[in-house]
PDB file of C-alpha atoms in Angstrom:
ATOM      1  CA  MET A1297     -42.025   7.502  86.911  1.00  0.00           C
ATOM      2  CA  LYS A1298     -43.350   6.244  90.403  1.00  0.00           C
ATOM      3  CA  LEU A1299     -43.804   3.108  88.762  1.00  0.00           C
ATOM      4  CA  PHE A1300     -40.326   2.838  87.515  1.00  0.00           C
ATOM      5  CA  PHE A1301     -39.660   3.122  91.517  1.00  0.00           C
ATOM      6  CA  VAL A1302     -42.703   1.069  93.023  1.00  0.00           C
ATOM      7  CA  LEU A1303     -40.583  -2.049  90.842  1.00  0.00           C
ATOM      8  CA  ALA A1304     -37.401  -0.784  92.323  1.00  0.00           C
ATOM      9  CA  ALA A1305     -38.948  -1.429  95.753  1.00  0.00           C
ATOM     10  CA  PHE A1306     -40.345  -4.797  94.374  1.00  0.00           C
ATOM     11  CA  ALA A1307     -37.040  -5.349  93.391  1.00  0.00           C
ATOM     12  CA  MET A1308     -35.715  -4.575  97.185  1.00  0.00           C
ATOM     13  CA  ALA A1309     -39.227  -6.972  98.821  1.00  0.00           C
ATOM     14  CA  VAL A1310     -37.568 -10.123  96.685  1.00  0.00           C
ATOM     15  CA  SER A1311     -34.160 -10.047  97.292  1.00  0.00           C
ATOM     16  CA  VAL A1312     -34.802 -10.365 101.202  1.00  0.00           C
ATOM     17  CA  VAL A1313     -37.705 -12.793 101.334  1.00  0.00           C
ATOM     18  CA  ASN A1314     -35.808 -14.999  98.912  1.00  0.00           C
ATOM     19  CA  GLY A1315     -33.266 -15.628 101.853  1.00  0.00           C
ATOM     20  CA  TYR A1316     -30.958 -12.811  99.433  1.00  0.00           C
ATOM     21  CA  SER A1317     -28.222 -11.777 102.948  1.00  0.00           C
ATOM     22  CA  ASP A1318     -26.420  -8.776 103.059  1.00  0.00           C
ATOM     23  CA  ASP A1319     -23.506 -10.930 103.005  1.00  0.00           C
ATOM     24  CA  ASP A1320     -24.232 -12.330  99.265  1.00  0.00           C
ATOM     25  CA  ALA A1321     -24.549  -9.067  99.072  1.00  0.00           C
ATOM     26  CA  TRP A1322     -21.210  -7.224 100.181  1.00  0.00           C
ATOM     27  CA  LYS A1323     -19.589 -10.446  97.464  1.00  0.00           C
ATOM     28  CA  ASP A1324     -21.694 -10.065  94.637  1.00  0.00           C
ATOM     29  CA  TYR A1325     -20.902  -5.654  95.000  1.00  0.00           C
ATOM     30  CA  LYS A1326     -16.948  -7.104  94.853  1.00  0.00           C
ATOM     31  CA  LYS A1327     -17.563  -9.277  92.871  1.00  0.00           C
ATOM     32  CA  LYS A1328     -19.606  -6.284  89.975  1.00  0.00           C
ATOM     33  CA  HIS A1329     -16.860  -4.384  90.480  1.00  0.00           C
ATOM     34  CA  LYS A1330     -13.372  -6.935  90.668  1.00  0.00           C
ATOM     35  CA  LEU A1331     -12.867  -5.424  94.539  1.00  0.00           C
ATOM     36  CA  ASP A1332     -10.420  -8.449  96.560  1.00  0.00           C
ATOM     37  CA  TYR A1333      -9.631  -6.453 100.142  1.00  0.00           C
ATOM     38  CA  ASN A1334      -8.570  -9.821 101.961  1.00  0.00           C
ATOM     39  CA  ILE A1335      -5.154  -8.580 103.282  1.00  0.00           C
ATOM     40  CA  GLU A1336      -2.717 -11.680 104.463  1.00  0.00           C
ATOM     41  CA  ASP A1337      -2.612 -11.127 107.793  1.00  0.00           C
ATOM     42  CA  ASP A1338      -4.480  -8.833 108.187  1.00  0.00           C
ATOM     43  CA  GLY A1339      -7.350 -10.956 110.315  1.00  0.00           C
ATOM     44  CA  GLY A1340     -10.228 -10.276 107.788  1.00  0.00           C
ATOM     45  CA  LYS A1341     -10.249  -6.695 109.020  1.00  0.00           C
ATOM     46  CA  ARG A1342     -10.306  -3.927 106.003  1.00  0.00           C
ATOM     47  CA  ASP A1343     -12.702  -6.447 103.810  1.00  0.00           C
ATOM     48  CA  GLY A1344     -14.968  -5.684 107.501  1.00  0.00           C
ATOM     49  CA  LEU A1345     -14.589  -2.140 107.491  1.00  0.00           C
ATOM     50  CA  ARG A1346     -15.021  -1.990 103.426  1.00  0.00           C
ATOM     51  CA  LYS A1347     -17.825  -3.798 104.612  1.00  0.00           C
ATOM     52  CA  LYS A1348     -20.245  -1.789 107.139  1.00  0.00           C
ATOM     53  CA  ILE A1349     -19.376   1.634 104.780  1.00  0.00           C
ATOM     54  CA  PHE A1350     -21.247  -0.364 101.834  1.00  0.00           C
ATOM     55  CA  LEU A1351     -24.401  -1.731 104.231  1.00  0.00           C
ATOM     56  CA  ASN A1352     -24.274   1.404 105.768  1.00  0.00           C
ATOM     57  CA  ASN A1353     -24.842   3.204 102.718  1.00  0.00           C
ATOM     58  CA  ARG A1354     -27.236   0.040 100.843  1.00  0.00           C
ATOM     59  CA  GLU A1355     -29.274   0.677 103.772  1.00  0.00           C
ATOM     60  CA  LYS A1356     -29.781   4.554 102.727  1.00  0.00           C
ATOM     61  CA  ILE A1357     -30.214   3.566  99.220  1.00  0.00           C
ATOM     62  CA  ASN A1358     -32.765   1.669  99.480  1.00  0.00           C
ATOM     63  CA  LYS A1359     -34.531   3.651 102.623  1.00  0.00           C
ATOM     64  CA  HIS A1360     -34.532   6.891 100.169  1.00  0.00           C
ATOM     65  CA  ASN A1361     -35.679   4.025  97.156  1.00  0.00           C
ATOM     66  CA  SER A1362     -37.811   2.861  99.416  1.00  0.00           C
ATOM     67  CA  HIS A1363     -40.741   6.327  99.311  1.00  0.00           C
ATOM     68  CA  THR A1364     -41.984   8.103  95.949  1.00  0.00           C
ATOM     69  CA  LYS A1365     -38.542  10.720  95.271  1.00  0.00           C
ATOM     70  CA  SER A1366     -38.385  12.424  92.303  1.00  0.00           C
ATOM     71  CA  TYR A1367     -35.165  10.865  92.037  1.00  0.00           C
ATOM     72  CA  LEU A1368     -33.131   8.262  92.402  1.00  0.00           C
ATOM     73  CA  ARG A1369     -30.323   6.604  94.150  1.00  0.00           C
ATOM     74  CA  LYS A1370     -28.675   3.031  93.636  1.00  0.00           C
ATOM     75  CA  LEU A1371     -24.996   1.322  94.286  1.00  0.00           C
ATOM     76  CA  ASN A1372     -22.827   2.002  92.396  1.00  0.00           C
ATOM     77  CA  GLN A1373     -18.195   2.284  92.939  1.00  0.00           C
ATOM     78  CA  PHE A1374     -18.979   4.738  95.360  1.00  0.00           C
ATOM     79  CA  ALA A1375     -20.564   2.898  98.267  1.00  0.00           C
ATOM     80  CA  ALA A1376     -17.502   0.940 100.092  1.00  0.00           C
ATOM     81  CA  MET A1377     -15.438   3.875  99.491  1.00  0.00           C
ATOM     82  CA  GLY A1378     -14.995   6.254 102.697  1.00  0.00           C
ATOM     83  CA  THR A1379     -15.994   9.887 102.748  1.00  0.00           C
ATOM     84  CA  TRP A1380     -11.448  10.230 102.371  1.00  0.00           C
ATOM     85  CA  GLU A1381     -11.812   8.216  99.620  1.00  0.00           C
ATOM     86  CA  LYS A1382     -14.511  10.289  97.731  1.00  0.00           C
ATOM     87  CA  LYS A1383     -13.255  14.269  98.024  1.00  0.00           C
ATOM     88  CA  ARG A1384      -9.650  13.025  95.240  1.00  0.00           C
ATOM     89  CA  TYR A1385     -13.262  11.952  92.791  1.00  0.00           C
ATOM     90  CA  LEU A1386     -13.927  15.973  92.767  1.00  0.00           C
ATOM     91  CA  GLY A1387     -11.698  18.628  91.793  1.00  0.00           C
ATOM     92  CA  VAL A1388     -13.007  22.710  91.813  1.00  0.00           C
ATOM     93  CA  ASN A1389     -10.740  25.562  93.385  1.00  0.00           C
ATOM     94  CA  PRO A1390     -13.201  27.575  94.249  1.00  0.00           C
ATOM     95  CA  SER A1391     -10.339  31.054  95.100  1.00  0.00           C
ATOM     96  CA  LYS A1392     -10.557  30.904  91.646  1.00  0.00           C
ATOM     97  CA  ALA A1393     -13.996  31.616  90.954  1.00  0.00           C
ATOM     98  CA  PRO A1394     -15.601  35.054  89.543  1.00  0.00           C
ATOM     99  CA  LYS A1395     -16.539  37.471  91.707  1.00  0.00           C
ATOM    100  CA  ALA A1396     -20.157  37.292  92.115  1.00  0.00           C
ATOM    101  CA  ASN A1397     -20.273  41.447  91.036  1.00  0.00           C
ATOM    102  CA  PHE A1398     -18.615  40.049  87.852  1.00  0.00           C
ATOM    103  CA  LEU A1399     -20.344  37.682  86.474  1.00  0.00           C
ATOM    104  CA  LYS A1400     -24.207  40.055  87.130  1.00  0.00           C
ATOM    105  CA  SER A1401     -22.416  42.994  85.136  1.00  0.00           C
ATOM    106  CA  ILE A1402     -22.026  40.355  82.736  1.00  0.00           C
ATOM    107  CA  PRO A1403     -24.189  41.771  79.412  1.00  0.00           C
ATOM    108  CA  VAL A1404     -27.263  39.040  78.338  1.00  0.00           C
ATOM    109  CA  ASN A1405     -27.682  38.379  75.296  1.00  0.00           C
ATOM    110  CA  LEU A1406     -31.014  37.033  74.155  1.00  0.00           C
ATOM    111  CA  GLN A1407     -31.591  37.979  70.799  1.00  0.00           C
ATOM    112  CA  SER A1408     -35.637  37.831  71.239  1.00  0.00           C
ATOM    113  CA  ARG A1409     -34.786  34.181  69.936  1.00  0.00           C
ATOM    114  CA  GLN A1410     -37.442  31.239  70.628  1.00  0.00           C
ATOM    115  CA  LEU A1411     -36.004  28.129  72.875  1.00  0.00           C
ATOM    116  CA  PRO A1412     -37.599  24.967  72.495  1.00  0.00           C
ATOM    117  CA  SER A1413     -38.756  23.188  75.070  1.00  0.00           C
ATOM    118  CA  SER A1414     -36.526  20.803  74.878  1.00  0.00           C
ATOM    119  CA  LEU A1415     -32.238  20.428  74.396  1.00  0.00           C
ATOM    120  CA  ASP A1416     -29.939  17.171  74.252  1.00  0.00           C
ATOM    121  CA  TYR A1417     -26.454  16.935  73.421  1.00  0.00           C
ATOM    122  CA  ARG A1418     -26.452  14.023  74.657  1.00  0.00           C
ATOM    123  CA  PHE A1419     -26.666  12.147  71.646  1.00  0.00           C
ATOM    124  CA  ASP A1420     -25.228  14.944  69.413  1.00  0.00           C
ATOM    125  CA  PRO A1421     -22.440  13.132  67.059  1.00  0.00           C
ATOM    126  CA  CYS A1422     -19.463  15.728  68.208  1.00  0.00           C
ATOM    127  CA  MET A1423     -20.749  14.215  72.358  1.00  0.00           C
ATOM    128  CA  PRO A1424     -17.679  12.481  72.985  1.00  0.00           C
ATOM    129  CA  GLU A1425     -18.637   9.367  74.823  1.00  0.00           C
ATOM    130  CA  ILE A1426     -18.095   9.278  78.590  1.00  0.00           C
ATOM    131  CA  LYS A1427     -14.640   9.127  80.124  1.00  0.00           C
ATOM    132  CA  ASP A1428     -13.312   8.667  84.112  1.00  0.00           C
ATOM    133  CA  GLN A1429     -11.267  11.121  85.310  1.00  0.00           C
ATOM    134  CA  GLY A1430     -10.567   8.247  88.362  1.00  0.00           C
ATOM    135  CA  TYR A1431      -8.329   8.554  91.922  1.00  0.00           C
ATOM    136  CA  CYS A1432      -7.568  12.352  90.570  1.00  0.00           C
ATOM    137  CA  GLY A1433      -8.840  15.756  91.126  1.00  0.00           C
ATOM    138  CA  SER A1434      -9.151  16.603  87.693  1.00  0.00           C
ATOM    139  CA  CYS A1435     -12.517  17.397  86.947  1.00  0.00           C
ATOM    140  CA  TRP A1436     -12.435  20.438  86.262  1.00  0.00           C
ATOM    141  CA  ALA A1437      -9.375  19.457  82.784  1.00  0.00           C
ATOM    142  CA  PHE A1438     -13.061  17.211  81.129  1.00  0.00           C
ATOM    143  CA  THR A1439     -15.066  19.814  81.773  1.00  0.00           C
ATOM    144  CA  THR A1440     -12.212  21.785  80.156  1.00  0.00           C
ATOM    145  CA  ILE A1441     -11.983  19.813  77.327  1.00  0.00           C
ATOM    146  CA  THR A1442     -15.100  18.302  76.291  1.00  0.00           C
ATOM    147  CA  PRO A1443     -16.836  22.666  75.476  1.00  0.00           C
ATOM    148  CA  LEU A1444     -13.329  22.535  73.359  1.00  0.00           C
ATOM    149  CA  GLU A1445     -13.749  18.485  71.858  1.00  0.00           C
ATOM    150  CA  PHE A1446     -17.378  19.326  70.966  1.00  0.00           C
ATOM    151  CA  SER A1447     -17.272  22.829  69.535  1.00  0.00           C
ATOM    152  CA  GLN A1448     -14.519  22.045  67.666  1.00  0.00           C
ATOM    153  CA  CYS A1449     -16.799  18.908  65.661  1.00  0.00           C
ATOM    154  CA  LYS A1450     -18.809  21.378  65.124  1.00  0.00           C
ATOM    155  CA  LEU A1451     -16.568  23.209  62.769  1.00  0.00           C
ATOM    156  CA  THR A1452     -14.715  20.525  61.351  1.00  0.00           C
ATOM    157  CA  ASP A1453     -17.692  18.022  61.009  1.00  0.00           C
ATOM    158  CA  SER A1454     -14.958  15.684  62.688  1.00  0.00           C
ATOM    159  CA  PRO A1455     -15.576  13.641  65.659  1.00  0.00           C
ATOM    160  CA  VAL A1456     -12.298  14.788  67.990  1.00  0.00           C
ATOM    161  CA  VAL A1457     -10.941  13.195  71.408  1.00  0.00           C
ATOM    162  CA  LEU A1458      -9.102  15.625  72.879  1.00  0.00           C
ATOM    163  CA  SER A1459      -6.646  14.731  76.286  1.00  0.00           C
ATOM    164  CA  GLU A1460      -6.928  15.692  79.885  1.00  0.00           C
ATOM    165  CA  GLN A1461      -3.715  14.286  80.564  1.00  0.00           C
ATOM    166  CA  HIS A1462      -2.080  17.440  79.154  1.00  0.00           C
ATOM    167  CA  LEU A1463      -3.677  19.493  81.567  1.00  0.00           C
ATOM    168  CA  VAL A1464      -2.688  18.126  84.709  1.00  0.00           C
ATOM    169  CA  ASP A1465       0.928  17.282  83.078  1.00  0.00           C
ATOM    170  CA  CYS A1466       1.253  20.935  81.830  1.00  0.00           C
ATOM    171  CA  ASP A1467      -1.239  23.262  83.139  1.00  0.00           C
ATOM    172  CA  ASN A1468       0.995  24.963  86.046  1.00  0.00           C
ATOM    173  CA  THR A1469      -1.622  27.573  86.843  1.00  0.00           C
ATOM    174  CA  ASN A1470      -4.086  24.343  87.878  1.00  0.00           C
ATOM    175  CA  GLY A1471      -3.512  22.090  90.490  1.00  0.00           C
ATOM    176  CA  GLY A1472      -3.150  18.691  88.815  1.00  0.00           C
ATOM    177  CA  CYS A1473      -4.956  16.098  90.618  1.00  0.00           C
ATOM    178  CA  ASN A1474      -5.109  18.811  92.949  1.00  0.00           C
ATOM    179  CA  GLY A1475      -8.188  20.728  91.138  1.00  0.00           C
ATOM    180  CA  GLY A1476      -8.290  22.949  88.846  1.00  0.00           C
ATOM    181  CA  TRP A1477     -10.573  25.830  86.923  1.00  0.00           C
ATOM    182  CA  TYR A1478     -11.552  25.464  83.579  1.00  0.00           C
ATOM    183  CA  THR A1479     -12.019  29.103  83.083  1.00  0.00           C
ATOM    184  CA  SER A1480      -7.809  29.293  84.199  1.00  0.00           C
ATOM    185  CA  ALA A1481      -7.103  26.115  81.768  1.00  0.00           C
ATOM    186  CA  TRP A1482      -8.907  27.507  78.129  1.00  0.00           C
ATOM    187  CA  ASP A1483      -6.141  30.836  79.039  1.00  0.00           C
ATOM    188  CA  TYR A1484      -2.942  28.712  79.806  1.00  0.00           C
ATOM    189  CA  LEU A1485      -4.387  26.458  76.141  1.00  0.00           C
ATOM    190  CA  GLN A1486      -5.084  30.132  74.062  1.00  0.00           C
ATOM    191  CA  SER A1487      -1.209  30.799  75.262  1.00  0.00           C
ATOM    192  CA  ASN A1488      -0.116  27.476  74.360  1.00  0.00           C
ATOM    193  CA  SER A1489      -0.391  25.863  71.527  1.00  0.00           C
ATOM    194  CA  GLY A1490      -4.118  24.434  71.730  1.00  0.00           C
ATOM    195  CA  ALA A1491      -4.846  21.515  72.842  1.00  0.00           C
ATOM    196  CA  VAL A1492      -3.841  18.063  73.061  1.00  0.00           C
ATOM    197  CA  LYS A1493      -5.285  14.551  71.103  1.00  0.00           C
ATOM    198  CA  GLU A1494      -5.474  11.601  73.400  1.00  0.00           C
ATOM    199  CA  THR A1495      -3.877   9.366  71.623  1.00  0.00           C
ATOM    200  CA  LEU A1496      -0.545  11.133  71.857  1.00  0.00           C
ATOM    201  CA  TYR A1497      -1.120  11.892  75.537  1.00  0.00           C
ATOM    202  CA  PRO A1498      -3.909   9.406  76.889  1.00  0.00           C
ATOM    203  CA  TYR A1499      -4.984   9.898  80.385  1.00  0.00           C
ATOM    204  CA  ASN A1500      -3.684   8.030  83.244  1.00  0.00           C
ATOM    205  CA  ALA A1501      -5.237   9.314  86.342  1.00  0.00           C
ATOM    206  CA  LYS A1502      -1.779  10.788  87.038  1.00  0.00           C
ATOM    207  CA  GLU A1503      -0.030  13.157  87.555  1.00  0.00           C
ATOM    208  CA  ALA A1504       3.742  13.145  85.788  1.00  0.00           C
ATOM    209  CA  VAL A1505       6.418  15.237  83.765  1.00  0.00           C
ATOM    210  CA  CYS A1506       5.076  17.335  80.833  1.00  0.00           C
ATOM    211  CA  LYS A1507       5.200  15.500  77.553  1.00  0.00           C
ATOM    212  CA  PHE A1508       3.474  18.034  75.320  1.00  0.00           C
ATOM    213  CA  LYS A1509       4.839  19.078  71.345  1.00  0.00           C
ATOM    214  CA  THR A1510       3.103  21.519  69.022  1.00  0.00           C
ATOM    215  CA  SER A1511       3.231  18.357  67.121  1.00  0.00           C
ATOM    216  CA  MET A1512       0.053  16.794  69.307  1.00  0.00           C
ATOM    217  CA  THR A1513      -2.352  19.844  69.037  1.00  0.00           C
ATOM    218  CA  GLY A1514      -5.383  18.202  68.014  1.00  0.00           C
ATOM    219  CA  ALA A1515      -7.856  21.610  68.244  1.00  0.00           C
ATOM    220  CA  GLN A1516      -7.110  25.480  69.461  1.00  0.00           C
ATOM    221  CA  VAL A1517      -8.914  27.628  71.335  1.00  0.00           C
ATOM    222  CA  ALA A1518     -10.523  31.263  70.175  1.00  0.00           C
ATOM    223  CA  SER A1519     -12.434  32.761  72.243  1.00  0.00           C
ATOM    224  CA  TYR A1520     -14.484  32.073  75.975  1.00  0.00           C
ATOM    225  CA  ASP A1521     -16.147  33.362  78.630  1.00  0.00           C
ATOM    226  CA  TYR A1522     -18.412  33.240  81.094  1.00  0.00           C
ATOM    227  CA  VAL A1523     -22.588  33.579  81.264  1.00  0.00           C
ATOM    228  CA  GLN A1524     -24.383  35.801  83.149  1.00  0.00           C
ATOM    229  CA  SER A1525     -25.004  34.139  87.228  1.00  0.00           C
ATOM    230  CA  ASN A1526     -28.144  32.655  88.103  1.00  0.00           C
ATOM    231  CA  ASN A1527     -29.547  33.366  84.495  1.00  0.00           C
ATOM    232  CA  ALA A1528     -30.703  30.029  83.615  1.00  0.00           C
ATOM    233  CA  THR A1529     -32.235  31.290  80.215  1.00  0.00           C
ATOM    234  CA  ALA A1530     -29.148  33.089  79.258  1.00  0.00           C
ATOM    235  CA  MET A1531     -27.616  29.923  79.682  1.00  0.00           C
ATOM    236  CA  GLN A1532     -30.038  28.193  77.870  1.00  0.00           C
ATOM    237  CA  VAL A1533     -29.064  30.337  74.841  1.00  0.00           C
ATOM    238  CA  ALA A1534     -25.631  29.805  75.086  1.00  0.00           C
ATOM    239  CA  LEU A1535     -26.149  26.409  75.048  1.00  0.00           C
ATOM    240  CA  MET A1536     -28.019  27.190  71.847  1.00  0.00           C
ATOM    241  CA  GLU A1537     -24.623  29.585  70.973  1.00  0.00           C
ATOM    242  CA  TYR A1538     -22.334  27.642  71.922  1.00  0.00           C
ATOM    243  CA  GLY A1539     -23.206  23.469  73.171  1.00  0.00           C
ATOM    244  CA  PRO A1540     -21.608  23.101  75.951  1.00  0.00           C
ATOM    245  CA  LEU A1541     -21.643  24.536  79.162  1.00  0.00           C
ATOM    246  CA  ALA A1542     -18.526  24.640  82.398  1.00  0.00           C
ATOM    247  CA  THR A1543     -19.923  24.696  85.358  1.00  0.00           C
ATOM    248  CA  ALA A1544     -19.694  23.758  88.224  1.00  0.00           C
ATOM    249  CA  LEU A1545     -21.417  22.583  91.571  1.00  0.00           C
ATOM    250  CA  THR A1546     -21.550  21.565  96.006  1.00  0.00           C
ATOM    251  CA  VAL A1547     -20.910  17.445  95.326  1.00  0.00           C
ATOM    252  CA  ILE A1548     -22.798  16.174  98.941  1.00  0.00           C
ATOM    253  CA  GLU A1549     -22.894  12.127  99.860  1.00  0.00           C
ATOM    254  CA  SER A1550     -26.406  11.154  98.001  1.00  0.00           C
ATOM    255  CA  PHE A1551     -25.291  13.091  95.323  1.00  0.00           C
ATOM    256  CA  PHE A1552     -22.511  10.284  94.755  1.00  0.00           C
ATOM    257  CA  ALA A1553     -25.152   7.058  94.922  1.00  0.00           C
ATOM    258  CA  TYR A1554     -27.069   9.378  92.029  1.00  0.00           C
ATOM    259  CA  GLY A1555     -28.759   6.810  89.742  1.00  0.00           C
ATOM    260  CA  ALA A1556     -32.024   8.862  87.948  1.00  0.00           C
ATOM    261  CA  GLY A1557     -34.306  11.431  88.115  1.00  0.00           C
ATOM    262  CA  VAL A1558     -34.133  14.887  88.704  1.00  0.00           C
ATOM    263  CA  TYR A1559     -31.418  15.701  91.999  1.00  0.00           C
ATOM    264  CA  ASP A1560     -33.376  18.104  94.424  1.00  0.00           C
ATOM    265  CA  ASP A1561     -30.991  17.271  97.259  1.00  0.00           C
ATOM    266  CA  LEU A1562     -31.766  20.770  99.719  1.00  0.00           C
ATOM    267  CA  GLU A1563     -28.489  19.940 101.296  1.00  0.00           C
ATOM    268  CA  CYS A1564     -26.274  21.137  98.188  1.00  0.00           C
ATOM    269  CA  ASP A1565     -27.326  24.432  98.554  1.00  0.00           C
ATOM    270  CA  GLY A1566     -25.591  27.357  99.089  1.00  0.00           C
ATOM    271  CA  GLN A1567     -22.225  25.257  99.278  1.00  0.00           C
ATOM    272  CA  SER A1568     -18.897  26.419  97.662  1.00  0.00           C
ATOM    273  CA  VAL A1569     -18.504  25.142  94.605  1.00  0.00           C
ATOM    274  CA  ASN A1570     -16.462  21.430  94.922  1.00  0.00           C
ATOM    275  CA  HIS A1571     -16.934  19.943  91.130  1.00  0.00           C
ATOM    276  CA  ALA A1572     -16.742  20.895  87.413  1.00  0.00           C
ATOM    277  CA  VAL A1573     -19.111  19.349  85.069  1.00  0.00           C
ATOM    278  CA  VAL A1574     -20.426  19.913  81.561  1.00  0.00           C
ATOM    279  CA  ILE A1575     -24.538  20.740  80.640  1.00  0.00           C
ATOM    280  CA  VAL A1576     -25.182  19.835  77.348  1.00  0.00           C
ATOM    281  CA  GLY A1577     -29.038  20.971  77.537  1.00  0.00           C
ATOM    282  CA  TRP A1578     -32.382  20.797  79.154  1.00  0.00           C
ATOM    283  CA  GLY A1579     -36.223  19.323  79.618  1.00  0.00           C
ATOM    284  CA  ASN A1580     -38.689  19.149  81.593  1.00  0.00           C
ATOM    285  CA  GLN A1581     -40.163  15.934  83.515  1.00  0.00           C
ATOM    286  CA  ASN A1582     -43.467  15.496  86.219  1.00  0.00           C
ATOM    287  CA  GLY A1583     -43.839  19.074  85.493  1.00  0.00           C
ATOM    288  CA  VAL A1584     -39.329  20.204  86.722  1.00  0.00           C
ATOM    289  CA  ASP A1585     -37.643  22.433  84.334  1.00  0.00           C
ATOM    290  CA  TYR A1586     -34.234  20.235  84.540  1.00  0.00           C
ATOM    291  CA  TRP A1587     -30.241  20.813  84.004  1.00  0.00           C
ATOM    292  CA  VAL A1588     -28.895  17.573  81.810  1.00  0.00           C
ATOM    293  CA  GLY A1589     -24.861  17.054  83.298  1.00  0.00           C
ATOM    294  CA  ARG A1590     -21.818  16.091  82.096  1.00  0.00           C
ATOM    295  CA  ASN A1591     -19.973  13.885  84.574  1.00  0.00           C
ATOM    296  CA  SER A1592     -16.912  12.093  84.447  1.00  0.00           C
ATOM    297  CA  TRP A1593     -16.809   8.910  86.982  1.00  0.00           C
ATOM    298  CA  GLY A1594     -17.699   7.035  84.162  1.00  0.00           C
ATOM    299  CA  THR A1595     -20.525   5.334  82.463  1.00  0.00           C
ATOM    300  CA  THR A1596     -21.991   2.965  85.592  1.00  0.00           C
ATOM    301  CA  TRP A1597     -22.024   6.360  87.582  1.00  0.00           C
ATOM    302  CA  GLY A1598     -25.647   7.963  87.625  1.00  0.00           C
ATOM    303  CA  THR A1599     -27.415   7.335  83.497  1.00  0.00           C
ATOM    304  CA  ASN A1600     -24.709   6.394  81.174  1.00  0.00           C
ATOM    305  CA  GLY A1601     -23.089   9.198  82.798  1.00  0.00           C
ATOM    306  CA  TYR A1602     -25.272  11.802  82.537  1.00  0.00           C
ATOM    307  CA  PHE A1603     -27.052  13.571  85.095  1.00  0.00           C
ATOM    308  CA  LEU A1604     -30.642  15.450  85.207  1.00  0.00           C
ATOM    309  CA  ILE A1605     -30.787  18.267  87.581  1.00  0.00           C
ATOM    310  CA  GLN A1606     -33.436  20.896  89.185  1.00  0.00           C
ATOM    311  CA  ARG A1607     -33.180  24.538  86.714  1.00  0.00           C
ATOM    312  CA  GLY A1608     -34.230  27.948  87.430  1.00  0.00           C
ATOM    313  CA  VAL A1609     -33.182  27.708  91.080  1.00  0.00           C
ATOM    314  CA  ASN A1610     -29.206  27.462  90.878  1.00  0.00           C
ATOM    315  CA  LYS A1611     -29.629  23.865  92.322  1.00  0.00           C
ATOM    316  CA  CYS A1612     -25.717  22.942  94.429  1.00  0.00           C
ATOM    317  CA  GLY A1613     -24.844  26.893  92.453  1.00  0.00           C
ATOM    318  CA  ILE A1614     -24.454  25.191  89.641  1.00  0.00           C
ATOM    319  CA  GLU A1615     -26.272  27.998  87.783  1.00  0.00           C
ATOM    320  CA  ASN A1616     -22.793  30.880  89.238  1.00  0.00           C
ATOM    321  CA  TYR A1617     -20.263  29.949  87.069  1.00  0.00           C
ATOM    322  CA  PRO A1618     -21.490  28.968  83.611  1.00  0.00           C
ATOM    323  CA  ALA A1619     -19.042  29.744  80.704  1.00  0.00           C
ATOM    324  CA  TYR A1620     -18.884  28.476  76.542  1.00  0.00           C
ATOM    325  CA  VAL A1621     -15.819  28.341  74.490  1.00  0.00           C
ATOM    326  CA  ALA A1622     -15.217  28.647  70.953  1.00  0.00           C
ATOM    327  CA  ALA A1623     -12.772  26.415  68.744  1.00  0.00           C
ATOM    328  CA  ALA A1624     -10.440  27.819  66.130  1.00  0.00           C
ATOM    329  CA  ALA A1625     -11.306  27.726  62.733  1.00  0.00           C
TER     330      ALA A1625
END
């Protein structure tokens, strides 16, 4: 990992030596992400504003990566966005979160089993491809669907892709692109004929009129529940027993630029959660325990859409609200 950071710093130094200017970096970034900020009669003001945001983020990323850190930041689709825009890529409604006393009262069944040193569902045949929620606060819907897809596949031994758009349009207990909560969505699915096949209800990152029909159903929710809060061992057991876990965490500016390594920013601790993700495994890197997290920001974010984050310390509140779901046979 140290070599990785050294090489990254070396690459940045070479780019400066070879005369790679800020203008070059901005042009290459726009080309890579297919961005065009030019507006007629604007005089380049909008492009200039975006360039300023980009260069500021680029400077922060380079500064972070020039020191030995546990995680690497990178330029991605968020590098030219303002804070107001990034908020649209979150979407957890913390008012729906259960109370701490309730979470502490949940029984813990550790079954005296030997836990492996690592577990990683990223490459399991039942793990669907990474998806992208786009400019819609629907992370809660993606976090609802992924564990159900995995559970359904394990029952039938056949991969299934389910619809998040169905929840965005039809689940009135949640707020569509304005946020929601995964256990509320599981309750909705359990009470309303189940989840829909993606091919019959494709995602478009916008709220629309509900088009659900019972003939679209591709999976049913048999049961769901929370895992005891702030209990990493209980979460590991639940991961082995049920598969990927839904959870919430606090996203701050640095997380948007996450690239690789074990995320450990102190600034996210002790704040209200604002984003939903899925935990798909655990491990240890250079003596640091971590969770493997799955995001819904596409494959260009993080490490092919995934991230590592400190385990056992409730980093960014990620161990506050873990929950599992089981598909109906």
